[in-house]
PDB file of C-alpha atoms and ligand atoms in Angstrom:
ATOM      1  CA  MET A  83      -0.681   0.158  -0.117  1.00 87.00           C
ATOM      2  CA  LEU A  84       1.154   3.273  -1.016  1.00 95.00           C
ATOM      3  CA  LYS A  85       1.054   6.720   0.844  1.00 96.00           C
ATOM      4  CA  VAL A  86       1.426  10.359   0.118  1.00 97.00           C
ATOM      5  CA  GLU A  87       2.614  12.171   2.416  1.00 98.00           C
ATOM      6  CA  PRO A  88       4.361  16.397   2.090  1.00 98.00           C
ATOM      7  CA  ILE A  89       7.594  17.314   3.301  1.00 98.00           C
ATOM      8  CA  PRO A  90       7.525  21.224   3.944  1.00 98.00           C
ATOM      9  CA  ALA A  91      10.422  22.782   2.721  1.00 98.00           C
ATOM     10  CA  PHE A  92      11.218  26.202   2.161  1.00 98.00           C
ATOM     11  CA  GLN A  93       8.394  29.128   2.852  1.00 97.00           C
ATOM     12  CA  ASP A  94       5.827  26.906   0.942  1.00 98.00           C
ATOM     13  CA  ASN A  95       7.282  23.921  -1.336  1.00 98.00           C
ATOM     14  CA  TYR A  96       5.701  20.637  -0.713  1.00 98.00           C
ATOM     15  CA  ILE A  97       7.944  18.025  -1.597  1.00 98.00           C
ATOM     16  CA  TRP A  98       6.293  14.399  -2.406  1.00 98.00           C
ATOM     17  CA  ALA A  99       7.332  11.109  -0.902  1.00 98.00           C
ATOM     18  CA  ILE A 100       5.905   8.043  -1.940  1.00 98.00           C
ATOM     19  CA  HIS A 101       6.492   5.490   0.069  1.00 98.00           C
ATOM     20  CA  ASP A 102       5.345   2.272   1.460  1.00 97.00           C
ATOM     21  CA  GLY A 103       6.096   1.979   4.807  1.00 97.00           C
ATOM     22  CA  ARG A 104      10.323   1.134   4.223  1.00 98.00           C
ATOM     23  CA  CYS A 105      11.138   2.603   0.644  1.00 98.00           C
ATOM     24  CA  ALA A 106      10.050   6.480  -0.945  1.00 98.00           C
ATOM     25  CA  ALA A 107      10.444   7.986  -4.070  1.00 98.00           C
ATOM     26  CA  VAL A 108      10.873  12.212  -3.565  1.00 98.00           C
ATOM     27  CA  VAL A 109       9.423  14.012  -5.436  1.00 99.00           C
ATOM     28  CA  ASP A 110      11.295  17.901  -6.607  1.00 99.00           C
ATOM     29  CA  PRO A 111      13.307  18.062  -3.525  1.00 98.00           C
ATOM     30  CA  GLY A 112      14.562  21.547  -3.098  1.00 98.00           C
ATOM     31  CA  GLU A 113      16.788  20.687  -0.108  1.00 98.00           C
ATOM     32  CA  ALA A 114      17.853  18.070   1.212  1.00 98.00           C
ATOM     33  CA  ALA A 115      17.863  18.332   5.056  1.00 98.00           C
ATOM     34  CA  PRO A 116      13.694  18.286   5.211  1.00 98.00           C
ATOM     35  CA  VAL A 117      13.849  14.884   3.256  1.00 99.00           C
ATOM     36  CA  GLU A 118      16.870  13.624   5.458  1.00 98.00           C
ATOM     37  CA  ARG A 119      14.110  14.191   8.608  1.00 98.00           C
ATOM     38  CA  PHE A 120      11.466  12.618   7.442  1.00 98.00           C
ATOM     39  CA  LEU A 121      13.168   9.688   5.982  1.00 98.00           C
ATOM     40  CA  ALA A 122      14.957   8.822   9.867  1.00 98.00           C
ATOM     41  CA  GLN A 123      11.631  10.138  11.704  1.00 98.00           C
ATOM     42  CA  LYS A 124       9.098   7.484   9.309  1.00 98.00           C
ATOM     43  CA  GLY A 125      12.265   4.897   8.916  1.00 98.00           C
ATOM     44  CA  LEU A 126      12.551   5.439   5.465  1.00 98.00           C
ATOM     45  CA  ALA A 127      14.635   3.867   2.897  1.00 98.00           C
ATOM     46  CA  LEU A 128      15.443   6.991  -0.194  1.00 98.00           C
ATOM     47  CA  GLY A 129      14.796   4.427  -3.526  1.00 98.00           C
ATOM     48  CA  ALA A 130      14.500   7.587  -6.809  1.00 98.00           C
ATOM     49  CA  ILE A 131      14.050  11.044  -7.019  1.00 98.00           C
ATOM     50  CA  VAL A 132      12.040  12.620  -9.331  1.00 98.00           C
ATOM     51  CA  ILE A 133      12.765  15.722 -11.004  1.00 98.00           C
ATOM     52  CA  THR A 134       9.806  17.724 -12.361  1.00 99.00           C
ATOM     53  CA  HIS A 135      11.731  21.103 -13.919  1.00 98.00           C
ATOM     54  CA  HIS A 136      14.657  21.685 -14.145  1.00 98.00           C
ATOM     55  CA  HIS A 137      14.246  25.140 -11.022  1.00 98.00           C
ATOM     56  CA  GLY A 138      16.673  25.220  -7.936  1.00 98.00           C
ATOM     57  CA  ASP A 139      13.626  24.616  -5.382  1.00 98.00           C
ATOM     58  CA  HIS A 140      12.411  21.443  -6.867  1.00 98.00           C
ATOM     59  CA  GLN A 141      16.508  20.104  -7.937  1.00 98.00           C
ATOM     60  CA  GLY A 142      18.608  21.764  -5.410  1.00 98.00           C
ATOM     61  CA  GLY A 143      18.281  18.832  -2.725  1.00 98.00           C
ATOM     62  CA  VAL A 144      19.758  16.366  -5.583  1.00 98.00           C
ATOM     63  CA  ALA A 145      23.190  16.174  -5.475  1.00 98.00           C
ATOM     64  CA  GLU A 146      23.137  15.898  -1.056  1.00 98.00           C
ATOM     65  CA  LEU A 147      20.652  13.133  -1.540  1.00 98.00           C
ATOM     66  CA  LEU A 148      23.249  11.159  -4.130  1.00 98.00           C
ATOM     67  CA  ALA A 149      25.891  11.982  -1.723  1.00 98.00           C
ATOM     68  CA  ALA A 150      24.057   9.931   0.853  1.00 98.00           C
ATOM     69  CA  HIS A 151      22.391   7.783  -0.660  1.00 98.00           C
ATOM     70  CA  PRO A 152      24.494   6.718  -3.515  1.00 98.00           C
ATOM     71  CA  ARG A 153      22.635   3.295  -3.793  1.00 98.00           C
ATOM     72  CA  THR A 154      19.121   1.726  -3.791  1.00 98.00           C
ATOM     73  CA  PRO A 155      18.295  -0.623  -0.656  1.00 97.00           C
ATOM     74  CA  SER A 156      18.849  -3.504  -3.208  1.00 96.00           C
ATOM     75  CA  GLY A 157      21.854  -1.952  -4.808  1.00 97.00           C
ATOM     76  CA  GLU A 158      21.206  -0.612  -7.667  1.00 97.00           C
ATOM     77  CA  ALA A 159      22.241   3.179  -7.977  1.00 97.00           C
ATOM     78  CA  MET A 160      20.071   5.429  -7.229  1.00 98.00           C
ATOM     79  CA  PRO A 161      17.186   6.366  -9.796  1.00 98.00           C
ATOM     80  CA  VAL A 162      17.153  10.482 -10.521  1.00 98.00           C
ATOM     81  CA  LEU A 163      14.331  10.972 -13.087  1.00 98.00           C
ATOM     82  CA  GLY A 164      13.813  13.927 -15.358  1.00 98.00           C
ATOM     83  CA  PRO A 165      12.612  15.982 -18.094  1.00 98.00           C
ATOM     84  CA  VAL A 166      15.745  15.103 -21.051  1.00 98.00           C
ATOM     85  CA  ARG A 167      15.022  18.217 -22.593  1.00 98.00           C
ATOM     86  CA  GLU A 168      16.245  20.732 -19.574  1.00 98.00           C
ATOM     87  CA  ARG A 169      19.794  20.377 -16.998  1.00 98.00           C
ATOM     88  CA  ILE A 170      19.025  17.990 -13.837  1.00 98.00           C
ATOM     89  CA  GLY A 171      21.941  17.783 -11.981  1.00 95.00           C
ATOM     90  CA  GLY A 172      22.632  13.648 -11.180  1.00 97.00           C
ATOM     91  CA  ARG A 173      19.768  12.325 -13.713  1.00 98.00           C
ATOM     92  CA  THR A 174      20.101   8.701 -14.839  1.00 98.00           C
ATOM     93  CA  GLN A 175      16.583   8.403 -17.224  1.00 98.00           C
ATOM     94  CA  ALA A 176      15.577  11.640 -19.317  1.00 98.00           C
ATOM     95  CA  LEU A 177      11.871  11.639 -19.722  1.00 98.00           C
ATOM     96  CA  ARG A 178       9.849  12.684 -22.067  1.00 98.00           C
ATOM     97  CA  GLU A 179       5.629  12.486 -23.315  1.00 98.00           C
ATOM     98  CA  GLY A 180       5.319   9.353 -23.362  1.00 98.00           C
ATOM     99  CA  ASP A 181       7.529   7.263 -21.384  1.00 98.00           C
ATOM    100  CA  VAL A 182       6.797   5.037 -18.800  1.00 98.00           C
ATOM    101  CA  VAL A 183       9.125   4.195 -15.823  1.00 98.00           C
ATOM    102  CA  THR A 184       8.512   0.843 -12.880  1.00 97.00           C
ATOM    103  CA  LEU A 185      10.279   1.359 -10.223  1.00 97.00           C
ATOM    104  CA  ALA A 186      11.084  -0.978  -7.463  1.00 95.00           C
ATOM    105  CA  GLU A 187      11.917   0.498  -4.188  1.00 96.00           C
ATOM    106  CA  PRO A 188       8.989   1.670  -3.353  1.00 96.00           C
ATOM    107  CA  ALA A 189       7.011  -0.438  -6.838  1.00 96.00           C
ATOM    108  CA  LEU A 190       5.442   2.292  -8.584  1.00 96.00           C
ATOM    109  CA  THR A 191       4.547   3.104 -11.755  1.00 97.00           C
ATOM    110  CA  LEU A 192       5.220   6.536 -13.689  1.00 98.00           C
ATOM    111  CA  ARG A 193       3.885   8.282 -16.686  1.00 98.00           C
ATOM    112  CA  VAL A 194       5.397  10.741 -18.284  1.00 98.00           C
ATOM    113  CA  LEU A 195       2.660  13.985 -19.500  1.00 98.00           C
ATOM    114  CA  ASP A 196       5.527  17.002 -21.479  1.00 98.00           C
ATOM    115  CA  VAL A 197       3.493  20.128 -19.863  1.00 98.00           C
ATOM    116  CA  PRO A 198       5.624  23.272 -21.179  1.00 98.00           C
ATOM    117  CA  GLY A 199       4.774  26.590 -19.758  1.00 98.00           C
ATOM    118  CA  HIS A 200       6.367  27.248 -15.972  1.00 98.00           C
ATOM    119  CA  THR A 201       9.864  26.287 -18.272  1.00 98.00           C
ATOM    120  CA  ALA A 202      10.702  24.459 -21.791  1.00 98.00           C
ATOM    121  CA  GLY A 203      10.921  20.990 -20.731  1.00 98.00           C
ATOM    122  CA  HIS A 204       8.615  20.783 -17.554  1.00 98.00           C
ATOM    123  CA  ILE A 205       7.070  17.168 -17.518  1.00 99.00           C
ATOM    124  CA  ALA A 206       4.695  15.644 -15.183  1.00 99.00           C
ATOM    125  CA  TYR A 207       4.279  12.018 -13.662  1.00 98.00           C
ATOM    126  CA  VAL A 208       1.157  10.099 -13.600  1.00 98.00           C
ATOM    127  CA  GLY A 209       0.988   7.456 -11.113  1.00 97.00           C
ATOM    128  CA  ASP A 210      -1.296   3.901 -10.416  1.00 92.00           C
ATOM    129  CA  LEU A 211      -0.878   4.285  -6.355  1.00 90.00           C
ATOM    130  CA  GLY A 212      -3.260   0.964  -5.904  1.00 85.00           C
ATOM    131  CA  GLU A 213      -5.488   1.694  -3.211  1.00 82.00           C
ATOM    132  CA  ALA A 214      -4.852   5.740  -3.051  1.00 79.00           C
ATOM    133  CA  GLY A 215      -6.372   6.218  -6.583  1.00 88.00           C
ATOM    134  CA  THR A 216      -4.134   7.673  -9.493  1.00 96.00           C
ATOM    135  CA  ALA A 217      -2.125  10.375  -9.044  1.00 98.00           C
ATOM    136  CA  VAL A 218      -0.615  13.248 -11.234  1.00 98.00           C
ATOM    137  CA  PHE A 219       2.787  14.979  -9.682  1.00 98.00           C
ATOM    138  CA  CYS A 220       3.148  18.158 -11.898  1.00 98.00           C
ATOM    139  CA  GLY A 221       4.919  20.560 -10.416  1.00 98.00           C
ATOM    140  CA  ASP A 222       4.514  23.948 -11.282  1.00 98.00           C
ATOM    141  CA  THR A 223       2.103  23.534 -14.018  1.00 98.00           C
ATOM    142  CA  LEU A 224      -0.990  23.183 -12.485  1.00 98.00           C
ATOM    143  CA  PHE A 225      -1.379  24.238  -8.756  1.00 98.00           C
ATOM    144  CA  ALA A 226      -4.097  23.748  -6.225  1.00 98.00           C
ATOM    145  CA  SER A 227      -6.765  27.354  -8.327  1.00 98.00           C
ATOM    146  CA  GLY A 228      -4.082  28.180 -10.311  1.00 98.00           C
ATOM    147  CA  CYS A 229      -0.858  27.213 -12.232  1.00 98.00           C
ATOM    148  CA  GLY A 230       2.685  28.319 -13.011  1.00 98.00           C
ATOM    149  CA  ARG A 231       4.466  31.842 -13.982  1.00 98.00           C
ATOM    150  CA  LEU A 232       5.058  31.540 -17.632  1.00 98.00           C
ATOM    151  CA  PHE A 233       8.917  32.067 -17.496  1.00 98.00           C
ATOM    152  CA  GLU A 234       9.339  29.771 -20.318  1.00 98.00           C
ATOM    153  CA  GLY A 235       6.900  29.061 -22.147  1.00 98.00           C
ATOM    154  CA  THR A 236       3.667  31.026 -24.458  1.00 98.00           C
ATOM    155  CA  PRO A 237       0.529  31.091 -23.738  1.00 98.00           C
ATOM    156  CA  ALA A 238      -0.436  29.048 -25.663  1.00 98.00           C
ATOM    157  CA  GLN A 239       1.989  26.442 -24.825  1.00 98.00           C
ATOM    158  CA  MET A 240       0.698  26.427 -20.788  1.00 98.00           C
ATOM    159  CA  LEU A 241      -3.063  26.470 -22.452  1.00 98.00           C
ATOM    160  CA  ALA A 242      -2.700  22.617 -24.103  1.00 98.00           C
ATOM    161  CA  SER A 243      -0.215  21.782 -20.981  1.00 98.00           C
ATOM    162  CA  LEU A 244      -3.190  22.300 -18.682  1.00 98.00           C
ATOM    163  CA  ASP A 245      -6.431  21.218 -20.960  1.00 98.00           C
ATOM    164  CA  LYS A 246      -4.136  17.501 -21.338  1.00 98.00           C
ATOM    165  CA  LEU A 247      -3.448  18.104 -17.370  1.00 98.00           C
ATOM    166  CA  ALA A 248      -7.501  18.263 -17.183  1.00 98.00           C
ATOM    167  CA  ALA A 249      -8.413  15.659 -19.686  1.00 98.00           C
ATOM    168  CA  LEU A 250      -7.236  12.694 -17.242  1.00 98.00           C
ATOM    169  CA  PRO A 251     -10.406  11.255 -14.899  1.00 97.00           C
ATOM    170  CA  SER A 252     -11.565  13.328 -12.282  1.00 96.00           C
ATOM    171  CA  ASP A 253     -10.394  11.857  -9.382  1.00 97.00           C
ATOM    172  CA  THR A 254      -7.384  12.271 -10.055  1.00 98.00           C
ATOM    173  CA  ARG A 255      -5.761  13.746  -7.078  1.00 98.00           C
ATOM    174  CA  VAL A 256      -2.731  16.319  -7.945  1.00 98.00           C
ATOM    175  CA  TYR A 257      -0.518  16.878  -5.818  1.00 98.00           C
ATOM    176  CA  CYS A 258       1.883  19.972  -7.078  1.00 98.00           C
ATOM    177  CA  ALA A 259       4.860  21.613  -5.969  1.00 98.00           C
ATOM    178  CA  HIS A 260       3.096  25.005  -3.700  1.00 98.00           C
ATOM    179  CA  GLU A 261       1.074  25.742  -1.457  1.00 98.00           C
ATOM    180  CA  TYR A 262      -0.432  29.167  -2.986  1.00 98.00           C
ATOM    181  CA  THR A 263      -4.119  27.749  -2.860  1.00 98.00           C
ATOM    182  CA  ARG A 264      -5.165  30.411  -0.215  1.00 98.00           C
ATOM    183  CA  SER A 265      -3.796  33.137  -2.429  1.00 97.00           C
ATOM    184  CA  ASN A 266      -4.852  31.844  -5.797  1.00 98.00           C
ATOM    185  CA  VAL A 267      -8.193  31.178  -4.321  1.00 98.00           C
ATOM    186  CA  ARG A 268      -8.556  35.442  -3.549  1.00 98.00           C
ATOM    187  CA  PHE A 269      -7.741  36.029  -7.702  1.00 98.00           C
ATOM    188  CA  ALA A 270      -9.903  32.580  -8.517  1.00 98.00           C
ATOM    189  CA  ARG A 271     -12.931  34.713  -6.244  1.00 98.00           C
ATOM    190  CA  ALA A 272     -12.269  37.986  -8.354  1.00 98.00           C
ATOM    191  CA  VAL A 273     -12.674  36.113 -11.514  1.00 98.00           C
ATOM    192  CA  GLU A 274     -15.659  34.224 -10.734  1.00 98.00           C
ATOM    193  CA  PRO A 275     -17.625  35.616  -8.057  1.00 98.00           C
ATOM    194  CA  GLY A 276     -20.177  33.947  -8.777  1.00 98.00           C
ATOM    195  CA  ASN A 277     -18.481  30.418  -8.280  1.00 98.00           C
ATOM    196  CA  ALA A 278     -20.660  29.136  -5.643  1.00 98.00           C
ATOM    197  CA  ALA A 279     -18.350  25.851  -5.454  1.00 98.00           C
ATOM    198  CA  LEU A 280     -14.993  28.491  -5.803  1.00 98.00           C
ATOM    199  CA  ALA A 281     -16.936  30.112  -2.516  1.00 98.00           C
ATOM    200  CA  ALA A 282     -17.360  27.055  -1.190  1.00 98.00           C
ATOM    201  CA  TRP A 283     -13.409  26.425  -1.555  1.00 98.00           C
ATOM    202  CA  GLU A 284     -12.586  29.643   0.104  1.00 98.00           C
ATOM    203  CA  ASP A 285     -14.071  28.489   3.266  1.00 98.00           C
ATOM    204  CA  ARG A 286     -12.464  25.185   3.164  1.00 98.00           C
ATOM    205  CA  VAL A 287      -9.246  26.866   2.078  1.00 98.00           C
ATOM    206  CA  ALA A 288      -9.126  29.126   5.301  1.00 98.00           C
ATOM    207  CA  ALA A 289     -10.015  26.561   7.750  1.00 98.00           C
ATOM    208  CA  LEU A 290      -7.560  23.956   6.576  1.00 98.00           C
ATOM    209  CA  ARG A 291      -4.557  27.050   6.406  1.00 98.00           C
ATOM    210  CA  GLU A 292      -5.591  28.533   9.850  1.00 98.00           C
ATOM    211  CA  ALA A 293      -5.733  24.309  10.955  1.00 98.00           C
ATOM    212  CA  GLY A 294      -1.976  24.575   9.298  1.00 97.00           C
ATOM    213  CA  GLU A 295      -3.026  21.794   7.051  1.00 98.00           C
ATOM    214  CA  PRO A 296      -2.525  21.574   3.718  1.00 98.00           C
ATOM    215  CA  THR A 297      -4.559  22.162   1.228  1.00 98.00           C
ATOM    216  CA  LEU A 298      -3.246  19.878  -1.021  1.00 98.00           C
ATOM    217  CA  PRO A 299      -4.084  16.879  -3.307  1.00 98.00           C
ATOM    218  CA  THR A 300      -7.187  18.323  -5.239  1.00 98.00           C
ATOM    219  CA  THR A 301      -8.373  16.527  -7.292  1.00 98.00           C
ATOM    220  CA  ILE A 302      -8.576  16.933 -11.167  1.00 98.00           C
ATOM    221  CA  GLY A 303     -12.731  17.082 -10.739  1.00 98.00           C
ATOM    222  CA  HIS A 304     -12.478  19.611  -8.958  1.00 98.00           C
ATOM    223  CA  GLU A 305     -10.065  21.857 -10.312  1.00 98.00           C
ATOM    224  CA  ARG A 306     -12.031  21.624 -13.358  1.00 98.00           C
ATOM    225  CA  MET A 307     -14.875  23.136 -10.827  1.00 98.00           C
ATOM    226  CA  VAL A 308     -12.649  26.136  -9.451  1.00 98.00           C
ATOM    227  CA  ASN A 309      -9.196  27.252 -11.184  1.00 99.00           C
ATOM    228  CA  PRO A 310      -9.374  29.692 -13.226  1.00 98.00           C
ATOM    229  CA  PHE A 311      -7.078  28.306 -15.134  1.00 98.00           C
ATOM    230  CA  LEU A 312      -8.820  25.518 -16.606  1.00 98.00           C
ATOM    231  CA  ARG A 313     -12.154  27.301 -16.996  1.00 98.00           C
ATOM    232  CA  SER A 314     -10.120  30.354 -19.385  1.00 98.00           C
ATOM    233  CA  ARG A 315     -12.671  28.780 -21.880  1.00 98.00           C
ATOM    234  CA  GLU A 316     -16.030  29.398 -20.042  1.00 98.00           C
ATOM    235  CA  PRO A 317     -18.151  32.691 -20.958  1.00 98.00           C
ATOM    236  CA  ALA A 318     -18.061  33.621 -17.285  1.00 98.00           C
ATOM    237  CA  VAL A 319     -14.161  34.449 -17.607  1.00 98.00           C
ATOM    238  CA  ARG A 320     -14.731  35.841 -20.750  1.00 98.00           C
ATOM    239  CA  ASP A 321     -16.483  38.135 -19.487  1.00 98.00           C
ATOM    240  CA  ALA A 322     -14.217  39.500 -16.693  1.00 98.00           C
ATOM    241  CA  VAL A 323     -11.178  39.062 -18.946  1.00 98.00           C
ATOM    242  CA  ALA A 324     -12.715  41.478 -21.101  1.00 98.00           C
ATOM    243  CA  ALA A 325     -14.226  43.333 -18.138  1.00 98.00           C
ATOM    244  CA  GLN A 326     -10.032  44.027 -17.709  1.00 97.00           C
ATOM    245  CA  GLY A 327      -9.662  44.805 -21.305  1.00 97.00           C
ATOM    246  CA  GLY A 328      -7.902  41.684 -22.242  1.00 97.00           C
ATOM    247  CA  SER A 329      -8.063  40.102 -25.618  1.00 97.00           C
ATOM    248  CA  THR A 330     -10.167  37.317 -26.611  1.00 96.00           C
ATOM    249  CA  ASP A 331      -9.810  36.981 -29.919  1.00 96.00           C
ATOM    250  CA  SER A 332      -8.218  33.069 -29.336  1.00 98.00           C
ATOM    251  CA  ASP A 333      -8.276  30.505 -26.444  1.00 98.00           C
ATOM    252  CA  ALA A 334      -4.645  31.342 -26.027  1.00 98.00           C
ATOM    253  CA  ALA A 335      -4.452  35.462 -25.820  1.00 98.00           C
ATOM    254  CA  ALA A 336      -7.208  34.858 -23.636  1.00 98.00           C
ATOM    255  CA  PHE A 337      -6.033  32.416 -21.403  1.00 98.00           C
ATOM    256  CA  GLY A 338      -2.663  34.853 -21.964  1.00 98.00           C
ATOM    257  CA  ALA A 339      -4.892  38.238 -20.408  1.00 98.00           C
ATOM    258  CA  LEU A 340      -5.814  36.365 -17.481  1.00 98.00           C
ATOM    259  CA  ARG A 341      -2.299  34.911 -17.085  1.00 98.00           C
ATOM    260  CA  GLY A 342      -1.243  38.516 -17.120  1.00 98.00           C
ATOM    261  CA  TRP A 343      -3.839  39.561 -14.771  1.00 98.00           C
ATOM    262  CA  LYS A 344      -3.071  37.179 -12.385  1.00 98.00           C
ATOM    263  CA  ASP A 345       0.465  38.153 -12.514  1.00 97.00           C
ATOM    264  CA  ASN A 346      -0.008  42.016 -11.465  1.00 96.00           C
ATOM    265  CA  PHE A 347      -2.822  40.622  -8.600  1.00 97.00           C
ATOM    266  CA  ARG A 348      -2.505  41.855  -5.714  1.00 86.00           C
TER     267      ARG A 348
HETATM  268 ZN1   ZN B 632       8.975  26.175 -11.325  1.00 73.53          ZN
HETATM  269 FE1   FE B 633       8.909  26.648  -7.469  1.00 73.53          FE
END
């Protein structure tokens, strides 16, 4: 039975640990120290390192983790999974859309999706976690009620990447890499003040954060209802973009205007 647990890092990052009670794969370890503390606390060995994109807050801890854990418990070289189109230090498997990776420790199969936009080579991993359901580890592409900034990609690329994620089964759990939900929801409410599901989610997010709990994972089905960046073709969202003076001439233009609005939203 696989479990997914958050390892908080930096201000608002989550490093996700996927483990079977014995061995853990860690996703986007931007720093090593919190990972080491987590492994020691839970009595887990490290079995794999999984990277979504090249930013330092996602791969900064890889070298230190590799130095401390060069091999898996069964003696294999530590697998380091990462996108083929980006520089990932220590990478052992360079991945692209359609690749399927089967890890031994923990026993886990991950399917790769190309999701460019935040960075040019960003990938996401879809995993079947058995009783824990289907999960997507999407780094800084899709956030709860938001999406990543377009540092290296175009609005059209990011829209296509989010469309791909939105097409996953609705019960797919979304494990993104930052706790940005509260500010994302504040923006989402400005875009869609009449969205009742979003209003209810705002209350739930406030309660979770006041209790010191993560707002993640969310699900693809939930995101389709509350995330303006998965809803940029909805008439209400289009009207809101137009009211801000944004272009709605095409899907990509409307999405780009929505993203630009968020970039300047306080
Ligand atoms: Zn990033
Ligand atoms: Fe990040």
